[in-house]
mmCIF file of C-alpha atoms and ligand atoms in Angstrom:
data_model
loop_
_atom_site.group_PDB
_atom_site.id
_atom_site.type_symbol
_atom_site.label_atom_id
_atom_site.label_comp_id
_atom_site.label_asym_id
_atom_site.label_seq_id
_atom_site.Cartn_x
_atom_site.Cartn_y
_atom_site.Cartn_z
ATOM 1 C CA MET A 1 117.010 -14.260 49.236
ATOM 2 C CA GLY A 2 119.330 -12.483 52.143
ATOM 3 C CA GLU A 3 118.080 -9.194 53.829
ATOM 4 C CA HIS A 4 119.104 -6.332 51.771
ATOM 5 C CA TYR A 5 122.052 -4.015 52.982
ATOM 6 C CA PHE A 6 119.920 -0.801 53.572
ATOM 7 C CA ALA A 7 117.678 -2.016 56.317
ATOM 8 C CA SER A 8 117.702 0.512 59.169
ATOM 9 C CA ARG A 9 118.066 -2.141 61.878
ATOM 10 C CA PRO A 10 119.424 -5.288 60.169
ATOM 11 C CA GLY A 11 118.005 -8.473 61.660
ATOM 12 C CA ALA A 12 121.000 -10.452 61.040
ATOM 13 C CA ALA A 13 123.139 -11.655 64.366
ATOM 14 C CA SER A 14 126.136 -10.000 64.391
ATOM 15 C CA ARG A 15 129.231 -11.500 63.158
ATOM 16 C CA LEU A 16 132.089 -9.003 63.306
ATOM 17 C CA ARG A 17 135.387 -9.220 61.167
ATOM 18 C CA THR A 18 137.771 -6.742 59.759
ATOM 19 C CA VAL A 19 138.987 -5.825 56.273
ATOM 20 C CA ASP A 20 141.815 -3.975 55.247
ATOM 21 C CA LEU A 21 141.533 -0.881 53.031
ATOM 22 C CA VAL A 22 145.151 -0.344 51.462
ATOM 23 C CA LEU A 23 145.743 2.555 49.220
ATOM 24 C CA PRO A 24 149.112 4.085 48.054
ATOM 25 C CA ASP A 25 148.747 6.952 50.611
ATOM 26 C CA LEU A 26 146.744 5.054 53.347
ATOM 27 C CA HIS A 27 146.091 1.930 55.100
ATOM 28 C CA LEU A 28 142.738 1.388 57.163
ATOM 29 C CA ARG A 29 141.849 -1.701 59.162
ATOM 30 C CA LEU A 30 137.812 -1.424 59.370
ATOM 31 C CA GLU A 31 135.486 -3.592 61.424
ATOM 32 C CA THR A 32 132.445 -4.694 59.358
ATOM 33 C CA ASP A 33 129.598 -6.915 60.262
ATOM 34 C CA ARG A 34 126.839 -8.870 58.790
ATOM 35 C CA GLY A 35 123.963 -6.714 57.522
ATOM 36 C CA VAL A 36 125.936 -3.895 56.088
ATOM 37 C CA PHE A 37 127.258 -3.314 52.296
ATOM 38 C CA SER A 38 130.236 -5.387 51.303
ATOM 39 C CA PRO A 39 131.252 -6.970 54.792
ATOM 40 C CA ASP A 40 133.962 -9.170 53.595
ATOM 41 C CA ARG A 41 135.982 -6.804 51.529
ATOM 42 C CA ILE A 42 136.344 -3.174 50.464
ATOM 43 C CA ASP A 43 133.966 -3.056 47.344
ATOM 44 C CA PRO A 44 135.626 -3.048 44.239
ATOM 45 C CA GLY A 45 133.617 0.159 43.095
ATOM 46 C CA THR A 46 134.559 1.838 46.305
ATOM 47 C CA ARG A 47 138.381 1.153 45.603
ATOM 48 C CA ILE A 48 137.912 2.431 42.231
ATOM 49 C CA LEU A 49 136.453 5.712 43.061
ATOM 50 C CA LEU A 50 139.298 6.289 45.933
ATOM 51 C CA GLU A 51 142.119 5.016 43.464
ATOM 52 C CA THR A 52 140.791 7.827 40.869
ATOM 53 C CA VAL A 53 139.227 10.852 42.138
ATOM 54 C CA PRO A 54 141.519 13.609 42.617
ATOM 55 C CA ALA A 55 142.386 14.982 45.926
ATOM 56 C CA PRO A 56 139.243 16.382 48.125
ATOM 57 C CA PRO A 57 138.952 20.364 48.698
ATOM 58 C CA PRO A 58 141.418 20.737 51.811
ATOM 59 C CA ALA A 59 138.925 22.468 54.051
ATOM 60 C CA GLY A 60 135.108 23.094 54.346
ATOM 61 C CA ALA A 61 132.566 20.394 54.569
ATOM 62 C CA LEU A 62 132.624 16.909 52.562
ATOM 63 C CA LEU A 63 130.123 14.121 52.405
ATOM 64 C CA ASP A 64 130.231 10.661 52.005
ATOM 65 C CA LEU A 65 126.586 9.769 50.907
ATOM 66 C CA GLY A 66 125.792 6.203 51.916
ATOM 67 C CA CYS A 67 128.853 5.606 54.097
ATOM 68 C CA GLY A 68 128.275 2.115 55.360
ATOM 69 C CA TYR A 69 131.112 1.099 57.832
ATOM 70 C CA GLY A 70 132.961 4.302 56.508
ATOM 71 C CA PRO A 71 135.768 3.534 53.988
ATOM 72 C CA ILE A 72 135.191 6.394 51.942
ATOM 73 C CA ALA A 73 134.554 8.920 54.671
ATOM 74 C CA LEU A 74 137.552 7.961 56.771
ATOM 75 C CA THR A 75 139.740 8.428 53.236
ATOM 76 C CA LEU A 76 138.492 11.603 52.878
ATOM 77 C CA ALA A 77 139.230 12.765 56.411
ATOM 78 C CA ARG A 78 142.860 11.223 56.012
ATOM 79 C CA ARG A 79 143.183 13.166 52.852
ATOM 80 C CA ALA A 80 141.891 16.239 54.002
ATOM 81 C CA PRO A 81 142.660 16.672 57.929
ATOM 82 C CA GLU A 82 141.389 20.327 58.057
ATOM 83 C CA ALA A 83 137.918 19.650 56.563
ATOM 84 C CA GLN A 84 134.911 18.420 58.262
ATOM 85 C CA VAL A 85 133.867 15.267 56.908
ATOM 86 C CA TYR A 86 130.210 13.865 57.437
ATOM 87 C CA GLY A 87 128.832 10.484 56.427
ATOM 88 C CA VAL A 88 125.169 9.608 56.315
ATOM 89 C CA ASP A 89 123.482 6.292 56.166
ATOM 90 C CA VAL A 90 120.039 4.918 56.798
ATOM 91 C CA ASN A 91 121.581 1.703 58.199
ATOM 92 C CA GLU A 92 122.315 2.048 61.906
ATOM 93 C CA ARG A 93 124.704 -0.793 62.284
ATOM 94 C CA ALA A 94 126.872 0.388 59.534
ATOM 95 C CA LEU A 95 126.752 3.941 61.312
ATOM 96 C CA GLU A 96 127.712 2.250 64.492
ATOM 97 C CA LEU A 97 130.651 0.462 62.729
ATOM 98 C CA ALA A 98 131.853 3.760 61.031
ATOM 99 C CA ARG A 99 131.810 5.463 64.444
ATOM 100 C CA ARG A 100 134.068 2.768 65.918
ATOM 101 C CA ASN A 101 136.391 2.766 62.829
ATOM 102 C CA ALA A 102 136.682 6.479 63.008
ATOM 103 C CA THR A 103 137.693 5.879 66.739
ATOM 104 C CA ALA A 104 140.278 3.053 66.014
ATOM 105 C CA ALA A 105 141.908 5.349 63.144
ATOM 106 C CA GLY A 106 141.944 8.419 65.387
ATOM 107 C CA LEU A 107 139.568 10.294 62.941
ATOM 108 C CA ASP A 108 136.907 10.996 65.921
ATOM 109 C CA THR A 109 135.989 14.367 64.162
ATOM 110 C CA VAL A 110 134.050 12.469 61.374
ATOM 111 C CA ARG A 111 130.434 12.927 61.819
ATOM 112 C CA PHE A 112 128.464 9.855 60.958
ATOM 113 C CA ALA A 113 124.830 10.343 61.228
ATOM 114 C CA LEU A 114 121.242 9.609 59.849
ATOM 115 C CA ALA A 115 120.398 12.356 57.253
ATOM 116 C CA ASP A 116 117.975 14.309 59.471
ATOM 117 C CA GLU A 117 121.036 14.778 61.850
ATOM 118 C CA ILE A 118 122.687 16.954 59.572
ATOM 119 C CA ALA A 119 122.040 20.794 59.645
ATOM 120 C CA PRO A 120 119.819 21.402 56.623
ATOM 121 C CA GLU A 121 121.542 24.658 55.854
ATOM 122 C CA LEU A 122 124.917 22.844 55.530
ATOM 123 C CA ARG A 123 126.642 23.003 51.990
ATOM 124 C CA PHE A 124 129.189 20.483 50.944
ATOM 125 C CA GLU A 125 132.397 21.282 48.794
ATOM 126 C CA ALA A 126 132.581 17.801 47.718
ATOM 127 C CA ILE A 127 130.452 14.631 47.856
ATOM 128 C CA TRP A 128 131.647 11.190 47.471
ATOM 129 C CA SER A 129 129.267 8.248 47.024
ATOM 130 C CA ASN A 130 129.087 4.516 46.116
ATOM 131 C CA PRO A 131 125.358 5.288 46.037
ATOM 132 C CA PRO A 132 122.590 2.761 46.610
ATOM 133 C CA ILE A 133 121.517 1.825 43.347
ATOM 134 C CA ARG A 134 119.745 -1.120 44.819
ATOM 135 C CA ILE A 135 117.046 1.065 46.407
ATOM 136 C CA GLY A 136 115.392 1.601 42.896
ATOM 137 C CA LYS A 137 115.634 4.299 40.570
ATOM 138 C CA ALA A 138 113.035 6.568 41.819
ATOM 139 C CA ALA A 139 114.330 6.479 45.452
ATOM 140 C CA LEU A 140 117.939 6.784 44.137
ATOM 141 C CA HIS A 141 116.781 10.089 42.019
ATOM 142 C CA ASP A 142 114.934 11.380 45.330
ATOM 143 C CA LEU A 143 118.203 10.820 47.087
ATOM 144 C CA LEU A 144 120.617 12.400 44.637
ATOM 145 C CA LEU A 145 117.868 15.474 44.363
ATOM 146 C CA THR A 146 118.145 15.718 48.037
ATOM 147 C CA TRP A 147 121.883 16.025 48.295
ATOM 148 C CA LEU A 148 123.335 17.256 45.052
ATOM 149 C CA PRO A 149 121.616 20.577 45.570
ATOM 150 C CA ARG A 150 123.664 21.166 48.687
ATOM 151 C CA LEU A 151 126.967 21.455 46.724
ATOM 152 C CA THR A 152 128.249 24.825 47.419
ATOM 153 C CA PRO A 153 128.727 26.729 43.858
ATOM 154 C CA GLY A 154 131.632 25.248 42.405
ATOM 155 C CA GLY A 155 131.566 22.128 44.285
ATOM 156 C CA ARG A 156 131.563 18.503 42.834
ATOM 157 C CA ALA A 157 130.201 15.161 43.531
ATOM 158 C CA HIS A 158 131.934 11.990 42.590
ATOM 159 C CA LEU A 159 129.873 8.889 42.030
ATOM 160 C CA VAL A 160 130.777 5.192 41.384
ATOM 161 C CA VAL A 161 128.412 3.010 39.489
ATOM 162 C CA GLN A 162 128.559 -0.314 37.614
ATOM 163 C CA LYS A 163 128.150 0.197 33.874
ATOM 164 C CA HIS A 164 125.351 -2.571 34.050
ATOM 165 C CA LEU A 165 123.552 -1.134 36.827
ATOM 166 C CA GLY A 166 122.917 2.332 34.684
ATOM 167 C CA SER A 167 126.077 4.315 34.951
ATOM 168 C CA ASP A 168 125.223 5.810 31.523
ATOM 169 C CA THR A 169 121.639 6.356 31.868
ATOM 170 C CA LEU A 170 122.202 7.881 35.300
ATOM 171 C CA GLN A 171 124.871 10.372 33.727
ATOM 172 C CA ARG A 172 122.198 11.109 31.322
ATOM 173 C CA TRP A 173 119.665 11.865 33.927
ATOM 174 C CA LEU A 174 121.923 13.961 35.986
ATOM 175 C CA ASN A 175 122.771 16.240 32.868
ATOM 176 C CA GLU A 176 118.819 16.510 32.483
ATOM 177 C CA GLN A 177 118.614 17.613 36.027
ATOM 178 C CA GLY A 178 120.870 20.621 35.434
ATOM 179 C CA PHE A 179 124.186 18.862 37.071
ATOM 180 C CA PRO A 180 126.586 19.064 34.280
ATOM 181 C CA THR A 181 127.909 15.382 34.572
ATOM 182 C CA ASP A 182 131.027 13.750 32.699
ATOM 183 C CA ARG A 183 132.698 10.520 33.027
ATOM 184 C CA LEU A 184 135.894 10.876 35.052
ATOM 185 C CA ALA A 185 137.135 7.127 35.004
ATOM 186 C CA SER A 186 136.023 3.721 33.504
ATOM 187 C CA ARG A 187 137.647 0.736 35.059
ATOM 188 C CA SER A 188 136.609 -2.766 34.765
ATOM 189 C CA ALA A 189 132.974 -2.670 34.784
ATOM 190 C CA TYR A 190 132.688 0.732 36.831
ATOM 191 C CA ARG A 191 132.486 4.066 35.837
ATOM 192 C CA VAL A 192 133.250 7.310 37.874
ATOM 193 C CA LEU A 193 131.061 10.269 37.450
ATOM 194 C CA ALA A 194 132.216 13.796 38.261
ATOM 195 C CA VAL A 195 129.211 15.881 38.893
ATOM 196 C CA ALA A 196 129.118 19.793 39.054
ATOM 197 C CA ALA A 197 126.964 21.881 41.253
ATOM 198 C CA ARG A 198 123.942 22.909 39.239
ATOM 199 C CA PRO A 199 124.590 26.613 37.965
ATOM 200 C CA GLU A 200 123.039 29.241 39.741
ATOM 201 C CA PRO A 201 120.177 30.887 37.569
ATOM 202 C CA THR A 202 121.682 33.952 36.052
ATOM 203 C CA ARG A 203 119.906 37.235 37.125
ATOM 204 C CA THR A 204 118.362 39.239 34.310
ATOM 205 C CA GLY A 205 116.778 42.713 34.462
ATOM 206 C CA ASP A 206 117.471 45.948 36.210
ATOM 207 C CA ASP A 207 116.934 45.786 39.904
ATOM 208 C CA THR A 208 117.047 49.813 40.017
ATOM 209 C CA ALA A 209 113.928 50.286 37.641
HETATM 210 C C1 SAM B 301 126.824 0.675 47.841
HETATM 211 S S1 SAM B 301 126.641 1.058 49.633
HETATM 212 C C2 SAM B 301 128.072 1.911 50.089
HETATM 213 C C3 SAM B 301 128.707 1.899 51.404
HETATM 214 C C4 SAM B 301 129.859 2.253 51.598
HETATM 215 N N1 SAM B 301 130.017 3.876 51.084
HETATM 216 C C5 SAM B 301 130.923 1.518 51.040
HETATM 217 O O1 SAM B 301 131.689 2.106 49.987
HETATM 218 O O2 SAM B 301 131.370 0.475 51.487
HETATM 219 C C6 SAM B 301 125.285 2.206 49.831
HETATM 220 C C7 SAM B 301 124.977 2.888 51.159
HETATM 221 O O3 SAM B 301 124.055 3.423 51.017
HETATM 222 C C8 SAM B 301 123.054 3.462 52.167
HETATM 223 N N2 SAM B 301 121.890 3.867 51.857
HETATM 224 C C9 SAM B 301 120.528 3.270 51.339
HETATM 225 N N3 SAM B 301 119.850 4.195 51.270
HETATM 226 C C10 SAM B 301 120.127 5.449 51.831
HETATM 227 C C11 SAM B 301 119.659 6.833 52.082
HETATM 228 N N4 SAM B 301 118.205 6.995 51.653
HETATM 229 N N5 SAM B 301 120.249 7.628 52.708
HETATM 230 C C12 SAM B 301 121.662 7.313 52.821
HETATM 231 N N6 SAM B 301 122.154 6.457 52.705
HETATM 232 C C13 SAM B 301 121.525 5.230 52.234
HETATM 233 C C14 SAM B 301 123.008 1.954 52.365
HETATM 234 O O4 SAM B 301 122.557 1.309 53.547
HETATM 235 C C15 SAM B 301 124.381 1.605 51.789
HETATM 236 O O5 SAM B 301 125.288 1.493 53.252
#
């Protein structure tokens, strides 16, 4: 079996290639390599996410969680040029490709980084992700419980998940965790989930007593 795509330092010898991300509003040529997710084509789930999610908030901080070589983060940056876009990943080869792809696209302000390089107090207006389902349910839940609480009040996350990899179960679990979650789109075998920030607990009692 091949090496999984979420190794921090993939061992596979480099073999660079390019893929084209063509959407109605943009065209990006992206460099990819062995040892990263979907190196030979834009993943169909990623494409569906980028085709179905409404425009991101125009300003503030936006996050691509599990950015790979950068297709989602760079699309966010094109669609919201005033926003500060972040992409995080564990795969350093993917992060290096994403940085090079940002430079080639003239989108150098996008910050591609490991999770612990992002200031912990930073809050995101939107999180877009094709999440790493293959890391297993417990690790995925930990990952989502690390980042979703960092949505601003009123912020929204959009996640694309294959139905047979558990999109319905994930939707249910997110609701149980207090993140109101709806299915935004359903196309081929993919579901796009819209996840709202957890409502702030309402204050009760009288502080003046
Ligand atoms: C399904 S891929 C999506 C990649 C890219 N966004 C795309 O659309 O092509 C999920 C990504 O999550 C990354 N990943 C795995 N575990 C992670 C973690 N704990 N924190 C951040 N990213 C992680 C993987 O390395 C992989 O690049």
